[in-house]
Amino acid sequence: MVRFKNRYVTVTIASPTVPENKPLSLKSKIFHDTVLTKIQQLHGDFGIASVRTGFLTKYCNENTRIAILRSRHGPHRFVTSSLPFITKIGKLDVSIKTLHVGATLKHSFKFIQKYQRAYLDNMWATLKTEEERKMLEAAVMDFTKTDVAINIDNIS
């Protein structure tokens, strides 16, 4: 039996047309198909054939604009090299930046937690009321929109 190693690519999705305080109307299936289409354009049949097995969008948060893609080790290089060339997802103009490539989903979520905590600290000063701060914290630190059941509080 052969064990396949995976890589988890954490990306941030920026859109100049949507204000930063509003969520993107982004579905994980559309994002997944867009990445596969771009890999097909850039790397051809070999690239898409090597990536398609084991490729999955594990996490896509519309509020924080962060997504996690799972790919097998080796073909993950096709994924990471194709991401900067994606300029449209559906009808939305976007730019995608790779934040982290990790070996486990647990480490990717730990990275996201640190990244979102820093984002929350930066945004904290711009809010006036305590109610706005609690709503922002609830939206930013929400990990329930995943396809994976993982408890972030137990990560150490």
Coordinates of C-alpha atoms in Angstrom, one line a residue:
M1 CA 0.0 0.0 0.0
V2 CA 1.3 3.4 -0.9
R3 CA 0.8 6.5 1.2
F4 CA 0.1 9.7 -0.7
K5 CA 1.5 12.8 0.8
N6 CA -0.6 16.0 0.5
R7 CA 0.1 19.6 0.5
Y8 CA -2.3 22.3 1.7
V9 CA -2.0 25.6 -0.1
T10 CA -3.5 28.6 1.8
V11 CA -4.4 31.5 -0.4
T12 CA -6.0 34.9 0.1
I13 CA -8.3 36.3 -2.6
A14 CA -8.4 40.0 -3.1
S15 CA -11.0 41.8 -5.3
P16 CA -10.7 45.5 -6.1
T17 CA -14.4 45.7 -7.0
V18 CA -15.7 44.5 -3.6
P19 CA -15.0 46.6 -0.5
E20 CA -12.9 44.8 2.1
N21 CA -15.6 45.0 4.8
K22 CA -18.2 43.1 2.5
P23 CA -18.0 39.3 1.9
L24 CA -17.2 38.0 -1.5
S25 CA -19.9 36.0 -3.3
L26 CA -17.5 33.1 -3.9
K27 CA -18.4 29.5 -3.9
S28 CA -15.8 26.8 -3.4
K29 CA -16.9 24.8 -6.5
I30 CA -16.4 27.8 -8.8
F31 CA -13.0 28.5 -7.3
H32 CA -12.0 24.9 -7.6
D33 CA -13.1 24.8 -11.3
T34 CA -11.3 28.1 -12.0
V35 CA -8.0 26.7 -10.6
L36 CA -8.3 23.5 -12.7
T37 CA -9.0 25.6 -15.8
K38 CA -6.0 27.7 -15.3
I39 CA -3.8 24.7 -14.7
Q40 CA -5.1 23.2 -18.0
Q41 CA -4.2 26.5 -19.8
L42 CA -0.7 26.8 -18.3
H43 CA 0.5 23.2 -18.0
G44 CA -1.6 21.3 -20.5
D45 CA -2.9 17.7 -20.2
F46 CA 0.0 16.5 -18.2
G47 CA -0.5 19.2 -15.6
I48 CA -4.2 18.7 -15.2
A49 CA -3.9 14.9 -15.2
S50 CA -1.3 15.0 -12.4
V51 CA -3.3 17.5 -10.3
R52 CA -6.8 16.2 -10.7
T53 CA -6.3 13.2 -8.5
G54 CA -6.4 14.4 -4.9
F55 CA -7.2 18.0 -5.7
L56 CA -9.9 19.5 -3.5
T57 CA -10.9 22.9 -2.1
K58 CA -11.0 22.2 1.7
Y59 CA -11.9 25.6 3.0
C60 CA -13.3 28.8 1.5
N61 CA -14.4 31.7 3.7
E62 CA -16.2 34.5 2.0
N63 CA -15.8 36.9 4.9
T64 CA -12.0 36.6 5.4
R65 CA -11.3 35.8 1.7
I66 CA -9.1 32.9 2.6
A67 CA -9.1 29.4 1.0
I68 CA -7.3 26.2 1.4
L69 CA -6.6 23.9 -1.5
R70 CA -5.4 20.3 -1.1
S71 CA -3.2 18.7 -3.7
R72 CA -0.8 15.7 -3.8
H73 CA 2.8 16.3 -3.1
G74 CA 4.7 17.0 -6.3
P75 CA 1.8 18.2 -8.5
H76 CA 1.2 20.9 -5.9
R77 CA 3.8 22.9 -7.7
F78 CA 1.5 23.1 -10.7
V79 CA -1.2 24.5 -8.5
T80 CA 1.1 27.1 -6.8
S81 CA 2.6 28.2 -10.1
S82 CA -0.9 28.7 -11.6
L83 CA -2.5 30.7 -8.8
P84 CA -1.0 34.1 -9.5
F85 CA -2.3 34.0 -13.1
I86 CA -6.0 33.7 -12.0
T87 CA -7.6 37.1 -12.6
K88 CA -11.3 36.1 -12.7
I89 CA -13.4 33.8 -10.7
G90 CA -16.8 33.6 -12.3
K91 CA -17.6 37.3 -13.0
L92 CA -15.5 38.6 -10.2
D93 CA -12.1 40.3 -10.8
V94 CA -9.6 38.9 -8.3
S95 CA -6.0 38.5 -7.5
I96 CA -4.8 35.5 -5.6
K97 CA -1.8 35.4 -3.3
T98 CA -0.3 32.3 -1.8
L99 CA 0.1 32.7 2.0
H100 CA 1.3 29.3 3.1
V101 CA 2.0 25.8 1.8
G102 CA 1.8 23.2 4.6
A103 CA 2.0 19.4 4.9
T104 CA -1.1 19.0 7.2
L105 CA -4.4 20.7 7.4
K106 CA -3.8 21.2 11.1
H107 CA -0.8 23.4 10.4
S108 CA -2.7 25.3 7.7
F109 CA -5.5 26.1 10.2
K110 CA -2.9 27.2 12.8
F111 CA -1.4 29.5 10.2
I112 CA -4.8 30.9 9.3
Q113 CA -5.6 31.5 13.0
K114 CA -2.4 33.5 13.5
Y115 CA -3.0 35.4 10.2
Q116 CA -6.6 36.2 11.1
R117 CA -5.6 37.3 14.6
A118 CA -3.2 39.8 13.1
Y119 CA -5.9 41.0 10.7
L120 CA -8.3 41.4 13.6
D121 CA -5.8 43.4 15.6
N122 CA -5.3 45.8 12.6
M123 CA -9.1 46.2 12.1
W124 CA -9.8 46.5 15.8
A125 CA -8.7 50.2 15.9
T126 CA -11.0 51.3 13.1
L127 CA -14.2 50.1 14.9
K128 CA -16.0 52.4 17.2
T129 CA -18.4 50.3 19.3
E130 CA -17.9 47.1 21.2
E131 CA -20.8 45.5 19.3
E132 CA -19.0 46.1 16.0
R133 CA -15.8 44.5 17.4
K134 CA -17.6 41.4 18.6
M135 CA -19.4 41.0 15.2
L136 CA -16.0 41.4 13.4
E137 CA -14.3 38.9 15.7
A138 CA -17.1 36.4 15.2
A139 CA -16.9 36.7 11.4
V140 CA -13.1 36.6 11.2
M141 CA -12.6 33.7 13.6
D142 CA -15.4 31.6 12.1
F143 CA -13.9 28.2 11.0
T144 CA -17.3 26.5 10.6
K145 CA -17.4 26.9 6.8
T146 CA -15.1 24.0 6.2
D147 CA -15.6 20.7 4.6
V148 CA -13.6 19.2 7.3
A149 CA -14.6 18.8 11.0
I150 CA -11.7 20.2 12.9
N151 CA -11.7 21.8 16.3
I152 CA -9.3 24.8 16.4
D153 CA -9.4 25.1 20.1
N154 CA -7.7 21.7 20.6
I155 CA -4.8 22.7 18.3
S156 CA -1.6 23.3 20.3

